[in-house]
């Protein structure tokens, strides 16, 4: 099942044959994660790129006061990693954790490079993925810098209702730069 989700996702961006797609999938490992299980701990070398077949992941860091600060979420058919650490094969400044029980396909850095060498068409696929992720990060910055705290939540809820329904309130508050208490107050209004 997980493999077919990734296969269909790749097919929506490329014209690889069924045989090629089957070979592409052989580069990936499939694993299930329980809610709150860590996929990438902070300070570990970031050697994997994760595709969410089912569930939800979050990427976060712990600030100087010990508060969790979520910077990204990934629902089904989204990719997630500490992209800078993955590209440079460095230690991550972030943790990746399952927000809910999840089924994840992952590819190691070495297999990723082998995959791109063998299937150059996937360079275009991943470029599209990264452009979308970058665009989403820019939208988050726009929300934070353009709107009041209340407006930010209401616009986010309007634009991304699935996130608001699926992500725990404390994680959503962290992502939006709010406290969980203030988010509760906004939601009550």
C-alpha positions as YAML, in Angstrom:
chain: A
units: angstrom
residues:
- id: 1
  name: UNK
  ca: [0.00, 0.00, 0.00]
- id: 2
  name: UNK
  ca: [2.67, 2.56, 1.02]
- id: 3
  name: UNK
  ca: [4.68, 1.82, -2.10]
- id: 4
  name: UNK
  ca: [1.65, 2.40, -4.33]
- id: 5
  name: UNK
  ca: [1.11, 5.84, -2.76]
- id: 6
  name: UNK
  ca: [4.69, 6.86, -3.55]
- id: 7
  name: UNK
  ca: [4.46, 5.29, -7.00]
- id: 8
  name: UNK
  ca: [1.30, 7.27, -7.80]
- id: 9
  name: UNK
  ca: [2.89, 10.44, -6.47]
- id: 10
  name: UNK
  ca: [5.93, 10.03, -8.70]
- id: 11
  name: UNK
  ca: [3.68, 9.17, -11.67]
- id: 12
  name: UNK
  ca: [1.83, 12.47, -11.21]
- id: 13
  name: UNK
  ca: [5.11, 14.33, -11.91]
- id: 14
  name: UNK
  ca: [6.93, 12.02, -14.34]
- id: 15
  name: UNK
  ca: [6.31, 9.59, -17.18]
- id: 16
  name: UNK
  ca: [8.39, 6.69, -15.83]
- id: 17
  name: UNK
  ca: [7.25, 3.24, -16.97]
- id: 18
  name: UNK
  ca: [5.79, 0.70, -14.55]
- id: 19
  name: UNK
  ca: [9.05, -1.27, -14.71]
- id: 20
  name: UNK
  ca: [11.07, 1.84, -13.89]
- id: 21
  name: UNK
  ca: [8.73, 2.76, -11.04]
- id: 22
  name: UNK
  ca: [9.09, -0.73, -9.58]
- id: 23
  name: UNK
  ca: [12.86, -0.33, -9.67]
- id: 24
  name: UNK
  ca: [12.61, 3.15, -8.14]
- id: 25
  name: UNK
  ca: [10.63, 1.74, -5.20]
- id: 26
  name: UNK
  ca: [13.40, -0.80, -4.51]
- id: 27
  name: UNK
  ca: [15.57, 2.10, -3.30]
- id: 28
  name: UNK
  ca: [13.18, 2.81, -0.40]
- id: 29
  name: UNK
  ca: [12.59, 1.22, 2.99]
- id: 30
  name: UNK
  ca: [9.13, 1.13, 4.55]
- id: 31
  name: UNK
  ca: [8.63, 1.45, 8.29]
- id: 32
  name: UNK
  ca: [5.77, 2.11, 10.69]
- id: 33
  name: UNK
  ca: [6.12, 4.62, 13.51]
- id: 34
  name: UNK
  ca: [3.93, 5.08, 16.55]
- id: 35
  name: UNK
  ca: [2.65, 8.48, 17.65]
- id: 36
  name: UNK
  ca: [5.48, 10.51, 19.25]
- id: 37
  name: UNK
  ca: [8.14, 8.08, 17.99]
- id: 38
  name: UNK
  ca: [11.33, 9.81, 16.79]
- id: 39
  name: UNK
  ca: [12.57, 9.25, 13.25]
- id: 40
  name: UNK
  ca: [15.53, 11.64, 13.47]
- id: 41
  name: UNK
  ca: [16.91, 12.79, 16.82]
- id: 42
  name: UNK
  ca: [18.58, 16.20, 17.15]
- id: 43
  name: UNK
  ca: [22.36, 16.04, 16.72]
- id: 44
  name: UNK
  ca: [22.24, 12.81, 14.70]
- id: 45
  name: UNK
  ca: [23.64, 12.88, 11.18]
- id: 46
  name: UNK
  ca: [20.74, 13.41, 8.81]
- id: 47
  name: UNK
  ca: [21.02, 10.50, 6.39]
- id: 48
  name: UNK
  ca: [17.40, 9.97, 5.37]
- id: 49
  name: UNK
  ca: [14.67, 11.62, 3.38]
- id: 50
  name: UNK
  ca: [11.15, 10.64, 4.50]
- id: 51
  name: UNK
  ca: [7.96, 10.26, 2.44]
- id: 52
  name: UNK
  ca: [4.69, 10.10, 4.39]
- id: 53
  name: UNK
  ca: [2.48, 7.35, 3.00]
- id: 54
  name: UNK
  ca: [0.10, 7.52, 5.97]
- id: 55
  name: UNK
  ca: [0.08, 9.75, 9.03]
- id: 56
  name: UNK
  ca: [1.77, 12.98, 9.95]
- id: 57
  name: UNK
  ca: [5.30, 14.04, 10.89]
- id: 58
  name: UNK
  ca: [6.68, 17.21, 12.44]
- id: 59
  name: UNK
  ca: [10.11, 18.78, 12.36]
- id: 60
  name: UNK
  ca: [11.00, 20.81, 15.45]
- id: 61
  name: UNK
  ca: [13.79, 22.15, 17.63]
- id: 62
  name: UNK
  ca: [14.01, 22.91, 21.34]
- id: 63
  name: UNK
  ca: [14.70, 26.57, 22.15]
- id: 64
  name: UNK
  ca: [16.91, 27.90, 24.95]
- id: 65
  name: UNK
  ca: [13.95, 27.86, 27.36]
- id: 66
  name: UNK
  ca: [13.23, 24.19, 26.64]
- id: 67
  name: UNK
  ca: [10.14, 24.84, 24.49]
- id: 68
  name: UNK
  ca: [9.41, 22.75, 21.43]
- id: 69
  name: UNK
  ca: [9.25, 24.92, 18.28]
- id: 70
  name: UNK
  ca: [7.65, 23.17, 15.30]
- id: 71
  name: UNK
  ca: [8.88, 24.45, 11.95]
- id: 72
  name: UNK
  ca: [7.28, 21.99, 9.52]
- id: 73
  name: UNK
  ca: [4.59, 19.35, 9.25]
- id: 74
  name: UNK
  ca: [4.19, 16.65, 6.62]
- id: 75
  name: UNK
  ca: [0.92, 14.85, 5.89]
- id: 76
  name: UNK
  ca: [0.33, 12.12, 3.33]
- id: 77
  name: UNK
  ca: [2.35, 12.47, 0.11]
- id: 78
  name: UNK
  ca: [4.70, 15.06, 1.60]
- id: 79
  name: UNK
  ca: [8.45, 14.72, 1.98]
- id: 80
  name: UNK
  ca: [10.31, 15.76, 5.11]
- id: 81
  name: UNK
  ca: [13.85, 15.92, 6.40]
- id: 82
  name: UNK
  ca: [16.31, 18.51, 7.65]
- id: 83
  name: UNK
  ca: [17.08, 19.36, 4.03]
- id: 84
  name: UNK
  ca: [20.24, 21.36, 4.71]
- id: 85
  name: UNK
  ca: [21.73, 18.69, 6.98]
- id: 86
  name: UNK
  ca: [20.68, 15.96, 4.51]
- id: 87
  name: UNK
  ca: [22.30, 17.74, 1.56]
- id: 88
  name: UNK
  ca: [25.53, 18.40, 3.48]
- id: 89
  name: UNK
  ca: [25.47, 15.13, 5.45]
- id: 90
  name: UNK
  ca: [25.74, 16.99, 8.74]
- id: 91
  name: UNK
  ca: [24.22, 16.60, 12.16]
- id: 92
  name: UNK
  ca: [20.65, 17.85, 12.34]
- id: 93
  name: UNK
  ca: [19.59, 20.81, 14.43]
- id: 94
  name: UNK
  ca: [16.05, 19.42, 14.38]
- id: 95
  name: UNK
  ca: [14.08, 16.39, 15.52]
- id: 96
  name: UNK
  ca: [11.59, 14.60, 13.29]
- id: 97
  name: UNK
  ca: [8.76, 12.90, 15.16]
- id: 98
  name: UNK
  ca: [5.52, 11.13, 14.26]
- id: 99
  name: UNK
  ca: [2.50, 13.26, 15.22]
- id: 100
  name: UNK
  ca: [0.24, 10.24, 14.73]
- id: 101
  name: UNK
  ca: [0.79, 6.59, 13.86]
- id: 102
  name: UNK
  ca: [2.52, 6.77, 10.49]
- id: 103
  name: UNK
  ca: [3.77, 4.65, 7.62]
- id: 104
  name: UNK
  ca: [6.92, 6.14, 6.14]
- id: 105
  name: UNK
  ca: [9.05, 5.35, 3.11]
- id: 106
  name: UNK
  ca: [12.64, 6.50, 3.54]
- id: 107
  name: UNK
  ca: [15.70, 6.67, 1.36]
- id: 108
  name: UNK
  ca: [19.28, 7.07, 2.55]
- id: 109
  name: UNK
  ca: [21.54, 9.77, 1.18]
- id: 110
  name: UNK
  ca: [23.69, 7.27, -0.74]
- id: 111
  name: UNK
  ca: [20.67, 5.50, -2.24]
- id: 112
  name: UNK
  ca: [19.12, 8.87, -3.08]
- id: 113
  name: UNK
  ca: [22.19, 9.87, -5.10]
- id: 114
  name: UNK
  ca: [22.29, 6.45, -6.74]
- id: 115
  name: UNK
  ca: [18.60, 6.79, -7.61]
- id: 116
  name: UNK
  ca: [19.12, 10.21, -9.21]
- id: 117
  name: UNK
  ca: [22.08, 8.91, -11.22]
- id: 118
  name: UNK
  ca: [20.08, 5.96, -12.49]
- id: 119
  name: UNK
  ca: [16.87, 7.95, -13.11]
- id: 120
  name: UNK
  ca: [17.79, 11.55, -14.04]
- id: 121
  name: UNK
  ca: [14.10, 12.32, -14.63]
- id: 122
  name: UNK
  ca: [13.65, 12.17, -10.85]
- id: 123
  name: UNK
  ca: [15.79, 15.32, -10.55]
- id: 124
  name: UNK
  ca: [12.79, 17.20, -11.98]
- id: 125
  name: UNK
  ca: [10.44, 15.37, -9.59]
- id: 126
  name: UNK
  ca: [12.47, 16.27, -6.52]
- id: 127
  name: UNK
  ca: [12.99, 19.84, -7.73]
- id: 128
  name: UNK
  ca: [9.20, 20.22, -7.84]
- id: 129
  name: UNK
  ca: [8.93, 18.73, -4.35]
- id: 130
  name: UNK
  ca: [11.57, 21.07, -2.95]
- id: 131
  name: UNK
  ca: [10.05, 24.11, -4.65]
- id: 132
  name: UNK
  ca: [6.68, 23.27, -3.09]
- id: 133
  name: UNK
  ca: [8.26, 22.80, 0.35]
- id: 134
  name: UNK
  ca: [10.13, 26.08, 0.01]
- id: 135
  name: UNK
  ca: [6.94, 27.84, -1.04]
- id: 136
  name: UNK
  ca: [5.12, 26.44, 2.01]
- id: 137
  name: UNK
  ca: [7.93, 27.69, 4.27]
- id: 138
  name: UNK
  ca: [7.64, 31.15, 2.72]
- id: 139
  name: UNK
  ca: [3.88, 31.16, 3.28]
- id: 140
  name: UNK
  ca: [4.45, 30.33, 6.95]
- id: 141
  name: UNK
  ca: [6.81, 33.30, 7.22]
- id: 142
  name: UNK
  ca: [4.22, 35.50, 5.53]
- id: 143
  name: UNK
  ca: [1.58, 34.42, 8.05]
- id: 144
  name: UNK
  ca: [3.90, 35.14, 10.98]
- id: 145
  name: UNK
  ca: [5.04, 38.52, 9.66]
- id: 146
  name: UNK
  ca: [1.82, 39.84, 8.12]
- id: 147
  name: UNK
  ca: [-1.02, 38.97, 10.43]
- id: 148
  name: UNK
  ca: [-2.00, 39.45, 14.04]
- id: 149
  name: UNK
  ca: [-1.95, 36.28, 16.12]
- id: 150
  name: UNK
  ca: [-5.71, 35.89, 15.72]
- id: 151
  name: UNK
  ca: [-5.70, 36.57, 11.99]
- id: 152
  name: UNK
  ca: [-2.84, 34.14, 11.52]
- id: 153
  name: UNK
  ca: [-4.77, 31.31, 13.13]
- id: 154
  name: UNK
  ca: [-8.03, 32.04, 11.29]
- id: 155
  name: UNK
  ca: [-6.28, 32.33, 7.90]
- id: 156
  name: UNK
  ca: [-4.30, 29.16, 8.56]
- id: 157
  name: UNK
  ca: [-7.47, 27.32, 9.58]
- id: 158
  name: UNK
  ca: [-9.22, 28.53, 6.42]
- id: 159
  name: UNK
  ca: [-6.32, 27.61, 4.12]
- id: 160
  name: UNK
  ca: [-5.30, 24.33, 5.79]
- id: 161
  name: UNK
  ca: [-8.31, 22.89, 7.67]
- id: 162
  name: UNK
  ca: [-6.89, 19.36, 7.60]
- id: 163
  name: UNK
  ca: [-3.85, 20.41, 9.62]
- id: 164
  name: UNK
  ca: [-5.98, 22.13, 12.24]
- id: 165
  name: UNK
  ca: [-8.13, 19.01, 12.63]
- id: 166
  name: UNK
  ca: [-5.26, 16.50, 12.77]
- id: 167
  name: UNK
  ca: [-2.40, 18.23, 14.55]
- id: 168
  name: UNK
  ca: [-2.43, 18.50, 18.36]
- id: 169
  name: UNK
  ca: [-3.16, 22.01, 19.59]
- id: 170
  name: UNK
  ca: [0.22, 22.43, 21.32]
- id: 171
  name: UNK
  ca: [2.06, 21.54, 18.08]
- id: 172
  name: UNK
  ca: [-0.12, 23.83, 15.99]
- id: 173
  name: UNK
  ca: [0.42, 26.65, 18.50]
- id: 174
  name: UNK
  ca: [4.18, 26.12, 18.31]
- id: 175
  name: UNK
  ca: [4.09, 26.13, 14.51]
- id: 176
  name: UNK
  ca: [2.15, 29.42, 14.47]
- id: 177
  name: UNK
  ca: [4.34, 31.04, 17.14]
- id: 178
  name: UNK
  ca: [1.57, 31.03, 19.76]
- id: 179
  name: UNK
  ca: [1.24, 29.54, 23.22]
- id: 180
  name: UNK
  ca: [-1.25, 26.67, 23.56]
- id: 181
  name: UNK
  ca: [-3.21, 28.77, 26.06]
- id: 182
  name: UNK
  ca: [-3.50, 31.69, 23.67]
- id: 183
  name: UNK
  ca: [-4.56, 29.36, 20.85]
- id: 184
  name: UNK
  ca: [-7.30, 27.96, 23.10]
- id: 185
  name: UNK
  ca: [-8.47, 31.50, 23.80]
- id: 186
  name: UNK
  ca: [-8.56, 32.33, 20.08]
- id: 187
  name: UNK
  ca: [-10.48, 29.16, 19.27]
- id: 188
  name: UNK
  ca: [-13.07, 29.96, 21.94]
- id: 189
  name: UNK
  ca: [-13.89, 33.31, 20.28]
...
